[in-house]
Coordinates of C-alpha atoms in Angstrom, one line a residue:
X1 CA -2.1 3.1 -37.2
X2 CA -5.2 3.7 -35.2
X3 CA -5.2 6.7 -32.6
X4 CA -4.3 5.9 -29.5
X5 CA -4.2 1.9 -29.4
X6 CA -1.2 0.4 -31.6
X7 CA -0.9 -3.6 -32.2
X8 CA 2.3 -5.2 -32.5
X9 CA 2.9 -8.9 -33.5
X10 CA 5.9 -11.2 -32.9
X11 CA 6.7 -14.0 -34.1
X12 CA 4.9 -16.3 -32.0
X13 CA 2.1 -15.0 -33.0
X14 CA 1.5 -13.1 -29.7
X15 CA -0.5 -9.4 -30.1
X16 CA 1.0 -6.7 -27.9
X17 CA -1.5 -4.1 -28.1
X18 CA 0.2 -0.8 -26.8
X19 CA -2.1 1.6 -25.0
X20 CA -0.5 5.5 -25.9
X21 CA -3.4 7.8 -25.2
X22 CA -2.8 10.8 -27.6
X23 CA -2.3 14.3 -26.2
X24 CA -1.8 13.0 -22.5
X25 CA 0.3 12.3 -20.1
X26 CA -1.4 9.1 -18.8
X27 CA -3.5 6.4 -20.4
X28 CA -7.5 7.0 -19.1
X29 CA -10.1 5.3 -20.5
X30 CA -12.5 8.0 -21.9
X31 CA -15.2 7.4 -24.7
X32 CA -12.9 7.7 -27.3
X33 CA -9.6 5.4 -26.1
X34 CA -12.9 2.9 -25.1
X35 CA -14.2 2.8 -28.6
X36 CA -10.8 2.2 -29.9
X37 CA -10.3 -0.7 -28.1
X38 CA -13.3 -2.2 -29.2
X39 CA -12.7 -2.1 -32.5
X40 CA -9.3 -3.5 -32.0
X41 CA -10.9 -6.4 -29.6
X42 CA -13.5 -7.1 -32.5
X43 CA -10.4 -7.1 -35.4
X44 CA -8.8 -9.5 -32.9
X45 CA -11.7 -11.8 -32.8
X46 CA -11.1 -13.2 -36.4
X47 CA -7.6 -13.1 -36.3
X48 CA -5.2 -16.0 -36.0
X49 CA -3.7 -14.9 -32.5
X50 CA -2.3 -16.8 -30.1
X51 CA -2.6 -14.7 -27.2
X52 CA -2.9 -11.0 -26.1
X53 CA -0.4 -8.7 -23.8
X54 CA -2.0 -5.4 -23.1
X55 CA 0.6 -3.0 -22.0
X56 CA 1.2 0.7 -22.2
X57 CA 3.5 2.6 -23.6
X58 CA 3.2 5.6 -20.9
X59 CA 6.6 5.8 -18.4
X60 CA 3.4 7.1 -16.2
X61 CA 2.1 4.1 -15.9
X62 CA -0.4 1.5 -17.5
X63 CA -4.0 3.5 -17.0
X64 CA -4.9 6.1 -14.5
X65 CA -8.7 4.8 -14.3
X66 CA -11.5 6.2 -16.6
X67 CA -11.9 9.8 -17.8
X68 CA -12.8 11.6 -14.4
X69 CA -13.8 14.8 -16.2
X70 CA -16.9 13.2 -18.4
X71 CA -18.3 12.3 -14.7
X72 CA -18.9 15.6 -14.1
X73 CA -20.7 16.5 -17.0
X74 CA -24.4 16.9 -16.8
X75 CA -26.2 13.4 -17.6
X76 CA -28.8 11.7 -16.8
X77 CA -28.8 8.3 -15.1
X78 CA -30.0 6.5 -18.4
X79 CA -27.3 8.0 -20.1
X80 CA -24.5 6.7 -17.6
X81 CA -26.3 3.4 -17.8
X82 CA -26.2 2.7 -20.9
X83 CA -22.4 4.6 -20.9
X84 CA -21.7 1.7 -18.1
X85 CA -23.4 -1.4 -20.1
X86 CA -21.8 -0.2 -22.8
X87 CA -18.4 -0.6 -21.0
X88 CA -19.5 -4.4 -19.6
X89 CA -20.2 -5.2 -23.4
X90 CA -16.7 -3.8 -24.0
X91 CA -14.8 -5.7 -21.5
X92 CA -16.8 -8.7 -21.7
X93 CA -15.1 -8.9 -25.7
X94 CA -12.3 -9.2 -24.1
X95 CA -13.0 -11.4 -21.8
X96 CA -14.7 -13.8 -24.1
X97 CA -11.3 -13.9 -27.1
X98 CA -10.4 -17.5 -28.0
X99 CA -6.7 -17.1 -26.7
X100 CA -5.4 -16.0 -23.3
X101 CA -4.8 -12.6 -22.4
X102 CA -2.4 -10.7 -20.3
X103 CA -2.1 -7.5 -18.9
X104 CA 1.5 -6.4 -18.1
X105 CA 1.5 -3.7 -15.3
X106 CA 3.9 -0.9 -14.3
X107 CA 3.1 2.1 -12.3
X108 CA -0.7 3.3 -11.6
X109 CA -2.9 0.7 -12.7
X110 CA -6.6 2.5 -10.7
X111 CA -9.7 2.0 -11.5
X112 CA -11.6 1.4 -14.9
X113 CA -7.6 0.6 -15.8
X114 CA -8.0 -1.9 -13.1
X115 CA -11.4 -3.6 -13.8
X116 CA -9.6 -3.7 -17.6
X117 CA -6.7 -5.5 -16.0
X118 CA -9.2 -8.0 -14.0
X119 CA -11.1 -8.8 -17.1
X120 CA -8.0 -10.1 -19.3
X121 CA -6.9 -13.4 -17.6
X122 CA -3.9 -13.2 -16.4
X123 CA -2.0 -10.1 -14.7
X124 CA 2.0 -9.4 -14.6
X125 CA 3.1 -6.5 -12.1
X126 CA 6.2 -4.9 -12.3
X127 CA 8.5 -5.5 -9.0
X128 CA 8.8 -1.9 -8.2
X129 CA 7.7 0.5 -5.8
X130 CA 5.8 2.5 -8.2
X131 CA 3.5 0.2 -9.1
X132 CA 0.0 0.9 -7.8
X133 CA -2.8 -1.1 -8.1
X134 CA -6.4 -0.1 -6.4
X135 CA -9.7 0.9 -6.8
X136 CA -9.8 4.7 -5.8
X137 CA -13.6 4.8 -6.7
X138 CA -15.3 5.1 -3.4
X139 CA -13.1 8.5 -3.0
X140 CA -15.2 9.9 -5.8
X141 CA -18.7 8.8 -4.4
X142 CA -18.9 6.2 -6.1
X143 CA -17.9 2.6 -6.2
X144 CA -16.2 0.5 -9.6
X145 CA -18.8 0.5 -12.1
X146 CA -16.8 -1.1 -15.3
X147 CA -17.2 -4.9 -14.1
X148 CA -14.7 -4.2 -11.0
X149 CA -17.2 -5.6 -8.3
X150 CA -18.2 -8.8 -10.1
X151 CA -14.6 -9.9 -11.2
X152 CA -13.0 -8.6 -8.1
X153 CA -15.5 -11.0 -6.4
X154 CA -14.4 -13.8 -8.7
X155 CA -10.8 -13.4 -8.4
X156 CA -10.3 -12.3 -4.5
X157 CA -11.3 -13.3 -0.9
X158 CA -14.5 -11.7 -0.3
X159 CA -12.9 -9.7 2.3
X160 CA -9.8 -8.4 0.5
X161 CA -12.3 -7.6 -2.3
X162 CA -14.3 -5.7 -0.5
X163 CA -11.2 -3.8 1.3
X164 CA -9.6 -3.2 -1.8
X165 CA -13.0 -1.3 -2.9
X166 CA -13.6 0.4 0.4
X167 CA -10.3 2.0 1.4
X168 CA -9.3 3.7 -2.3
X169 CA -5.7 2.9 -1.1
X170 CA -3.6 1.5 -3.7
X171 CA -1.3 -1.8 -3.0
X172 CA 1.7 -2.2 -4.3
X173 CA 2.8 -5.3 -6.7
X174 CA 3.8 -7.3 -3.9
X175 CA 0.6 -7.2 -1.7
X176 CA -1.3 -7.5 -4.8
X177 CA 0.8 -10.2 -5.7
X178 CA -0.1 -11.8 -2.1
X179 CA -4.0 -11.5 -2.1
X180 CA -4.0 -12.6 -5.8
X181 CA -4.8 -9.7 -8.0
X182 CA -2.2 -10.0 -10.4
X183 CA -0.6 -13.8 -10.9
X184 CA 3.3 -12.9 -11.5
X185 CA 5.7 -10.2 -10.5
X186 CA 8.7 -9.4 -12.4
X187 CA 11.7 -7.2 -12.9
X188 CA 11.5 -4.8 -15.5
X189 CA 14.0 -6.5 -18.1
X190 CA 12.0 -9.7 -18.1
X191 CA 8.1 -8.7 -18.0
X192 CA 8.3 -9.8 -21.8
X193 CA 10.0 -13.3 -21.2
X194 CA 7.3 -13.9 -18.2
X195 CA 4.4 -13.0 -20.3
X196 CA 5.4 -15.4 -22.7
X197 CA 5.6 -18.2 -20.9
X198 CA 2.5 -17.4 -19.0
X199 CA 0.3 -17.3 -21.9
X200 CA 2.4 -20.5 -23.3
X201 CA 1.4 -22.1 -19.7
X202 CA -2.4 -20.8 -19.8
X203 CA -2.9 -22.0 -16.3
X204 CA -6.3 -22.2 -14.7
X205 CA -7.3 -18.2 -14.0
X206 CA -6.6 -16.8 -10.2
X207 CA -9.5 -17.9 -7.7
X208 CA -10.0 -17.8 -4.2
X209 CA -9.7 -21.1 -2.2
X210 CA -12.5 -23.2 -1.1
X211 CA -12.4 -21.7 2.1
X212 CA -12.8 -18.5 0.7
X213 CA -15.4 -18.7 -1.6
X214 CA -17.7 -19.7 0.8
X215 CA -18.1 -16.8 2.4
X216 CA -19.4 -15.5 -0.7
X217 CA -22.7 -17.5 -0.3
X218 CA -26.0 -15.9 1.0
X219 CA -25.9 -17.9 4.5
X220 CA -22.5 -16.3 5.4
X221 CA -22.5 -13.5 3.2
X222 CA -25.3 -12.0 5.4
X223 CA -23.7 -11.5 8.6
X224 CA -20.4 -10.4 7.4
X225 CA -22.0 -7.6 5.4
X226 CA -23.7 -6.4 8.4
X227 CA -20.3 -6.6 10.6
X228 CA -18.5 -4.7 7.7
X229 CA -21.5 -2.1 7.7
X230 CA -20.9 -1.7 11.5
X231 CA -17.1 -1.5 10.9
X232 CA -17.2 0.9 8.2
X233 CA -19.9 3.1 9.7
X234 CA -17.2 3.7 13.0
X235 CA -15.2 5.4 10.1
X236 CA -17.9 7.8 8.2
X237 CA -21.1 8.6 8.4
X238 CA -23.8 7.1 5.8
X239 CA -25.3 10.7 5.1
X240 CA -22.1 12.2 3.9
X241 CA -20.3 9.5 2.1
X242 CA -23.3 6.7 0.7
X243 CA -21.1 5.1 -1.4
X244 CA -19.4 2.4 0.7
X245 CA -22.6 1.9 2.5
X246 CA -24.2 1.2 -1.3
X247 CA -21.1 -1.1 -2.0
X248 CA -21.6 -3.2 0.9
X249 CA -25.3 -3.6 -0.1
X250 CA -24.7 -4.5 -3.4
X251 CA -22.6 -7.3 -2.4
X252 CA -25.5 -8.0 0.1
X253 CA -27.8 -8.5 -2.6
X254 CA -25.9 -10.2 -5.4
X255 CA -22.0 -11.4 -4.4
X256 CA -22.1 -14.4 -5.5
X257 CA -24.2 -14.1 -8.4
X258 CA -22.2 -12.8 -11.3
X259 CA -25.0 -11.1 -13.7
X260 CA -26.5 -9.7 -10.6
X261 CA -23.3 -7.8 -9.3
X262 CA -23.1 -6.6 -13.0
X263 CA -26.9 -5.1 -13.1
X264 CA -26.6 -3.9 -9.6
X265 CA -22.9 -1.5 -11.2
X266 CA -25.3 -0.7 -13.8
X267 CA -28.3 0.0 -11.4
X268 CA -26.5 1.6 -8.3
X269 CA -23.6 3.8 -9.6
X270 CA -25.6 6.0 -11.7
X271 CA -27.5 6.9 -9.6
X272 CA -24.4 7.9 -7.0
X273 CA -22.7 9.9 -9.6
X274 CA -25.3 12.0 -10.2
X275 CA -25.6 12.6 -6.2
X276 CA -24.8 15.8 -4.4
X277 CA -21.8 14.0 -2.5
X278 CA -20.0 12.5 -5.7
X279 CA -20.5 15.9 -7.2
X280 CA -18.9 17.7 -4.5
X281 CA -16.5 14.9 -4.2
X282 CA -15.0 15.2 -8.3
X283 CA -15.0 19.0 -7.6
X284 CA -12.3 18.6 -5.0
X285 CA -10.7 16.0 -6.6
X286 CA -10.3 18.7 -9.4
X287 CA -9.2 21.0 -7.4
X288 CA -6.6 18.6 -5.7
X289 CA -5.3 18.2 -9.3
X290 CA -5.0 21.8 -10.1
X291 CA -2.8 22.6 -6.6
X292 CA -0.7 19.2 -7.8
X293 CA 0.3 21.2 -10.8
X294 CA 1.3 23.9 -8.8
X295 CA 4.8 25.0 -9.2
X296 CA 5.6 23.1 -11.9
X297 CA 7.4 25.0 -13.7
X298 CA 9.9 26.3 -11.3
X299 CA 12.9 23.5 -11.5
X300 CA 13.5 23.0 -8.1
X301 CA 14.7 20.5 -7.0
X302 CA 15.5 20.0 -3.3
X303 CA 17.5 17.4 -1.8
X304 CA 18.1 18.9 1.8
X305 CA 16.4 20.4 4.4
X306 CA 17.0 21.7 7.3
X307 CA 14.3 22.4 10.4
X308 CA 15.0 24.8 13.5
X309 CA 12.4 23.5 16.1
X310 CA 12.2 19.8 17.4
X311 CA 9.3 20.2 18.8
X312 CA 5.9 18.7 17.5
X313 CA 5.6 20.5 14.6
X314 CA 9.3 21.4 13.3
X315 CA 10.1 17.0 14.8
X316 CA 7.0 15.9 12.4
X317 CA 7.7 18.3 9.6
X318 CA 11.4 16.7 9.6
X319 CA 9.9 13.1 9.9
X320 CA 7.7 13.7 7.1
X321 CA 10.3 14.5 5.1
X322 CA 13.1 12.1 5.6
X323 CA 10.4 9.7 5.0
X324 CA 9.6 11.3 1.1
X325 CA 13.4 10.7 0.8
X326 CA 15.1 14.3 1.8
X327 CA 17.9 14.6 3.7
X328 CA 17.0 16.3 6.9
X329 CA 19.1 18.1 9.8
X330 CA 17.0 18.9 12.5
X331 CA 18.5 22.0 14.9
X332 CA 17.6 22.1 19.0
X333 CA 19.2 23.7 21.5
X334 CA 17.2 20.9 23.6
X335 CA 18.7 17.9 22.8
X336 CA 14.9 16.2 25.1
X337 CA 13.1 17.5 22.2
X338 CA 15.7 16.2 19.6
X339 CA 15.7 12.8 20.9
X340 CA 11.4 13.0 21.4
X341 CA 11.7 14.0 17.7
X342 CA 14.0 10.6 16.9
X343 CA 11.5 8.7 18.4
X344 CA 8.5 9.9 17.1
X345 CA 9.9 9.6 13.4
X346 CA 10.8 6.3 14.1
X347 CA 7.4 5.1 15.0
X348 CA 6.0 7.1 11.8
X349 CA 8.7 4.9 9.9
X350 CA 8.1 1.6 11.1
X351 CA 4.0 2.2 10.2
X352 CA 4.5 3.4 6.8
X353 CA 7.9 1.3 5.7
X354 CA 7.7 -2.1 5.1
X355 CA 11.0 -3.3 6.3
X356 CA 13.8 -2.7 8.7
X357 CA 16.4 -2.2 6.2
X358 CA 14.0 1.0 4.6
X359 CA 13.5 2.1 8.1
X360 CA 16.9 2.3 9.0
X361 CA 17.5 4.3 5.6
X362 CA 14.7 6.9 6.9
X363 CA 16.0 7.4 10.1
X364 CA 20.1 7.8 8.2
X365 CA 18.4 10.7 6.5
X366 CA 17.4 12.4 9.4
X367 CA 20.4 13.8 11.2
X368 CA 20.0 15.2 14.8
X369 CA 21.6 18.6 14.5
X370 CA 22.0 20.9 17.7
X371 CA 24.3 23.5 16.4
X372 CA 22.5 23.8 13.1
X373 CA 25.9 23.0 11.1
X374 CA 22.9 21.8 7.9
X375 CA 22.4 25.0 7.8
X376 CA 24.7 26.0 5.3
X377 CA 24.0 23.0 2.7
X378 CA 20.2 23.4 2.9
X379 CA 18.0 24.0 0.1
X380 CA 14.8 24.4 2.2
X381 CA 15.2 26.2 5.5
X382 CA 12.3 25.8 7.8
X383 CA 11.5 27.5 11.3
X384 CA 9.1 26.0 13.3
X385 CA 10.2 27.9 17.2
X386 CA 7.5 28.9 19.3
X387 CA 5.6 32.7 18.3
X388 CA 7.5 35.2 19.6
X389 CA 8.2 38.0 16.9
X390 CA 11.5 38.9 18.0
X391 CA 12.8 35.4 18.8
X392 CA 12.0 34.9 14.8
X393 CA 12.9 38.0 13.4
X394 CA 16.4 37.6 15.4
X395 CA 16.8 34.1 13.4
X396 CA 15.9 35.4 10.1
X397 CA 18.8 38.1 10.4
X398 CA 21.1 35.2 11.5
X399 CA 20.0 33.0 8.8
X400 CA 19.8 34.7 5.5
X401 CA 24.0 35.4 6.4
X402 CA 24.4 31.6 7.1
X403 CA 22.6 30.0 4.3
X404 CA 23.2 29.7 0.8
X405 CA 22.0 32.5 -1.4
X406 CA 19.9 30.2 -3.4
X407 CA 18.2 28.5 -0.2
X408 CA 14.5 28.9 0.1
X409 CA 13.8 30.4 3.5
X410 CA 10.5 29.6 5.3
X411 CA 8.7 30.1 8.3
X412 CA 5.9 27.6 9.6
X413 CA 4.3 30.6 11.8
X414 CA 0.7 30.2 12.2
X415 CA -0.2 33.8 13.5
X416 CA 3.1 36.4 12.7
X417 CA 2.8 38.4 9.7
X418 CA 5.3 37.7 7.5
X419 CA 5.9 41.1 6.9
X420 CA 7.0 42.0 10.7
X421 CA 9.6 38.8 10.6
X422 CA 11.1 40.3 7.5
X423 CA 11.6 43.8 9.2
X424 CA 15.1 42.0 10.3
X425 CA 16.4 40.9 6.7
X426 CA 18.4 42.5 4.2
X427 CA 16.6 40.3 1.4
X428 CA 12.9 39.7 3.2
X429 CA 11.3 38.8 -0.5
X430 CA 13.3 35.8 0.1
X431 CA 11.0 34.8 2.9
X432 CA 7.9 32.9 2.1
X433 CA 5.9 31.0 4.9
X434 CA 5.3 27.1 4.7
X435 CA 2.1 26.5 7.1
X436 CA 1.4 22.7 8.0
X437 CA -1.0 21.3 9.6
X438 CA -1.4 18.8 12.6
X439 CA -0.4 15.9 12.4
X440 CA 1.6 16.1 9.6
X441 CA 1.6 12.7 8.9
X442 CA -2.2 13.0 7.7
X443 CA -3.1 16.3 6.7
X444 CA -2.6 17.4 2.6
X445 CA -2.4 20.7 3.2
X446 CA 0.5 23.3 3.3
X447 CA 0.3 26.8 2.9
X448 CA 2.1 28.5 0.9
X449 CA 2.0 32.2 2.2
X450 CA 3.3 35.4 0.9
X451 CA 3.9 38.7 1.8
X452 CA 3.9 41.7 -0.1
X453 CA 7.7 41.4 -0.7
X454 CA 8.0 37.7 -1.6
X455 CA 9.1 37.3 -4.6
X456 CA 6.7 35.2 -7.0
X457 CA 9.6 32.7 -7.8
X458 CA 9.7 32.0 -4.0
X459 CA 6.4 31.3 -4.0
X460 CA 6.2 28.7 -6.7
X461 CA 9.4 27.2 -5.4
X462 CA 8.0 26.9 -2.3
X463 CA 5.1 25.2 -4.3
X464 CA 7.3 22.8 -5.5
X465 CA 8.9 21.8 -2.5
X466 CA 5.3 21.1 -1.2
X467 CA 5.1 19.1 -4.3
X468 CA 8.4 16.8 -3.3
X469 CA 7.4 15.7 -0.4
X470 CA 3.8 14.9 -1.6
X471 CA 1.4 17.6 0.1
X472 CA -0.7 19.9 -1.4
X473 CA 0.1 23.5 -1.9
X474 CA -2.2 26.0 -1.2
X475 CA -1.1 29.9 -2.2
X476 CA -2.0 32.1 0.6
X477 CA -1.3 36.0 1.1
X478 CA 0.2 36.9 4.5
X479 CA -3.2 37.6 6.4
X480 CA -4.6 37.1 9.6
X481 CA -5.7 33.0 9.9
X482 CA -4.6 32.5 6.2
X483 CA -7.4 30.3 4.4
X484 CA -7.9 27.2 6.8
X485 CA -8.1 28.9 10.0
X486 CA -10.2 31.3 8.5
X487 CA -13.1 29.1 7.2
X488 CA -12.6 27.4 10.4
X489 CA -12.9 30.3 13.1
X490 CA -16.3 31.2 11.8
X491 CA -17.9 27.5 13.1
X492 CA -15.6 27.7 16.1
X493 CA -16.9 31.3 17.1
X494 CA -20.7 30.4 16.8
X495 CA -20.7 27.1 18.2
X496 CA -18.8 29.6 21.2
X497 CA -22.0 32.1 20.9
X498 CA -24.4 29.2 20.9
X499 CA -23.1 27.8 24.4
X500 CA -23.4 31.2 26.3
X501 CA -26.6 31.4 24.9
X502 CA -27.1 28.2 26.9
X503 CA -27.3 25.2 24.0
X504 CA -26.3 22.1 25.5
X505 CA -22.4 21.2 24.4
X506 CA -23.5 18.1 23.3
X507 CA -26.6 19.0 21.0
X508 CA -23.8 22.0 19.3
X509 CA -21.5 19.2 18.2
X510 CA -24.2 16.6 16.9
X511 CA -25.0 20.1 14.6
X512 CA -21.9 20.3 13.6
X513 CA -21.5 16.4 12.3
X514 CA -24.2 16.4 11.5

């Protein structure tokens, strides 16, 4: 059995090559898993097959993308050429089997996984909410360099292509399903029975319609670039983030002209990985990793929370989190702010749910609660009141004899030390402070700050709970500004000195863009 790819036949002489990479938790396409494959593609080749289902065998999902951490080693731009034509050479095997192929998709399917995916000729997506499909490329500084722009080209609307590439949002089965990316959908229990008789079928592979293609040629091509360009430009800036601006050229140059976008991946995104900005870029991507692993290993599991405060803050903390699937209580004395918090959730519902029925479940898990009766079921305990010391420490003291023994107790102060708020309770290692950031709704961030009583197991539950509704902990002690503000007042404090020193307002902030 050969390390991490493992070929299974039926009896209809179908090959169901199983992608397991060995010692990880998800399938990525490194060096290694990539020279596997070939060999398996070139076995394949001379054997009497009838068709091919790639699938994994990961509950994770089918492939993460390619093997993020060999981008940041040190190589020359020959070297991740050839690495790149390589991979065309690979995939192009594939592509080029006598019998169809078929990938069969559940969860994350990003990236190189993806531009594997688009070379086999047909695509089955799972018909679940964790399948994710996208091209999360251009969030590295680069853009998809393993075939992705010349078959994504092939097989979608110009225009979805290119949005698919730009964004690094992933769509789920159904969208993907709608703009043509994969050509079935289907419930878990009969992806098997769907591949089969799609590979029996062997239709004609997924193309854009008439109407579509045609804005892949030069005359029309031309002047949609340069409106995408403009469009894209509104949302970064060309100096800090080349690679979408790079993208959009390539397809400039060469979207309709198969070998073309091919050299042009080969050409182009070597010379962007080894730039300062992708660089910079798979650092923090590494560093997003590390805080997702944060708090782990703590077990906890929350299901309820409770937040004291409706106004912005506590009303978009509760949102956020009835919308990750908590229950939620939200306590007011003003029952204005309680209904200005209702509101506002269920705008944030109906942009980021798809339908009313899932809407109407989000706002059933957030329950207005003005005399704080949540507060004794509540596994996460949040205050978000307005910064008086005493107005907090007096809640604290009230709290920790209301709540449940177990329940993690937080503040969302942004300038009280967390040691002074304790003063009040009998058990203030129990108190941990959970910082967000505004709005809610986009920032990653949360703080996870600690005094010097919090006890560490607070700290990585409070980790954890960061982790369940899908933010990004940060560890923080208890300290004037905590880390954000802190690297922030600095810019704030001399653009100050530079505008009593009479620089024009104006001229400051082009600096600080800039």
């Amino acid at each position: 059995m050969d390390r991490h790819w493992r070929i299974e036949w039926d009896q209809e002489q179908l090959a169901w090559l199983h992608f397991d990479m060995a010692e990880s938790s998800v399938n990525l396409l490194s060096l290694e898993t990539l020279e596997v494959l070939d060999s398996q593609l070139q076995s394949l080749q001379h054997s009497a097959a009838k068709g091919l289902v790639i699938l994994s065998d990961k509950p994770a999902g089918f492939m993460a993308g390619a093997d993020v951490k060999g981008f940041a080693l040190p190589s020359s731009e020959e070297q991740i050429k050839a690495h790149l034509q390589q991979v065309h050479a690979i995939l192009q095997r594939l592509e080029e089997l006598p019998f169809p192929t078929l990938a069969l998709i559940h969860g994350f399917c990003l990236g190189g996984g993806l531009e594997l995916a688009l070379a086999c000729d047909y695509r089955i997506a799972r018909d679940d909410p964790a399948t994710r499909l996208g091209f999360p490329e251009v969030r590295l500084g680069i853009f998809p360099g393993y075939g992705g722009t010349a078959r994504s080209f092939e097989t979608l609307a110009p225009l979805d292509a290119l949005r698919l590439m730009l964004s690094g949002r992933n769509i789920d089965a159904r969208r993907a399903l709608h703009i043509g990316l994969v050509d079935r959908i289907a419930a878990e229990r009969l992806e098997r029975i769907t591949a089969r008789h799609l590979l029996k079928e062997a239709p004609p592979k997924q193309r854009p319609k008439l109407s579509q293609r045609i804005l892949n040629s030069r005359p029309l091509r031309l002047p949609l670039a340069w409106m995408v360009e403009r469009q894209t430009a509104k949302r970064v800036r060309k100096a800090h983030y080349p690679a979408p601006f790079a993208l959009i050229d390539h397809w400039r140059h060469a979207g309709d002209q198969r070998a073309q976008l091919f050299e042009g991946e080969a050409q182009r995104v070597p010379r962007l990985l080894r730039s300062k900005t992708a660089q910079n870029l798979i650092h923090v991507f590494f560093l997003q990793e590390r805080l997702k692993s944060l708090g782990n290993d703590s077990g906890f599991k929350p299901q309820h929370l409770h937040v004291i405060g409706g106004g912005v803050m506590g009303g978009d903390i509760a949102a956020w989190c009835a919308l990750k699937g908590l229950r939620v209580s939200l306590q007011d004395r003003e029952a204005k702010y309680l209904s200005r918090a209702l509101a506002s959730a269920h705008q944030l519902f109906s942009k980021r749910l798809k339908s009313r029925r899932e809407v109407q479940a989000a706002m059933d898990r957030l329950m207005p609660d003005p005399k704080g009766n949540g507060i004794a079921h509540a596994d996460v305990i949040i205050e978000a009141v307005f910064e008086d010391t005493r107005v907090k420490q007096s809640l604290f003291r009230k709290l920790e004899a209301r709540a449940r023994p177990n329940a993690l107790l937080a503040s969302n102060t942004s300038s009280i030390p967390l040691e002074i708020i304790g003063v009040a309770m009998r058990r203030p290692e129990r108190l941990i402070g959970l910082h967000f950031f505004n709005p809610v709704a986009r920032m990653q961030l949360v703080e996870v700050v600690h005094g010097e009583q919090t006890a560490a197991e607070q700290i990585s539950r409070g980790a954890s709970f960061a982790r369940r509704i899908d933010k990004l902990p940060v560890p923080v002690k208890s300290y004037p500004g905590f880390l954000v503000n802190r690297v922030l007042m600095p810019y704030l404090l001399e653009a100050m000195e530079l505008l009593e020193e009479g620089v024009p307002g104006p001229v400051i902030d082009k600096a600080a863009v800039d």
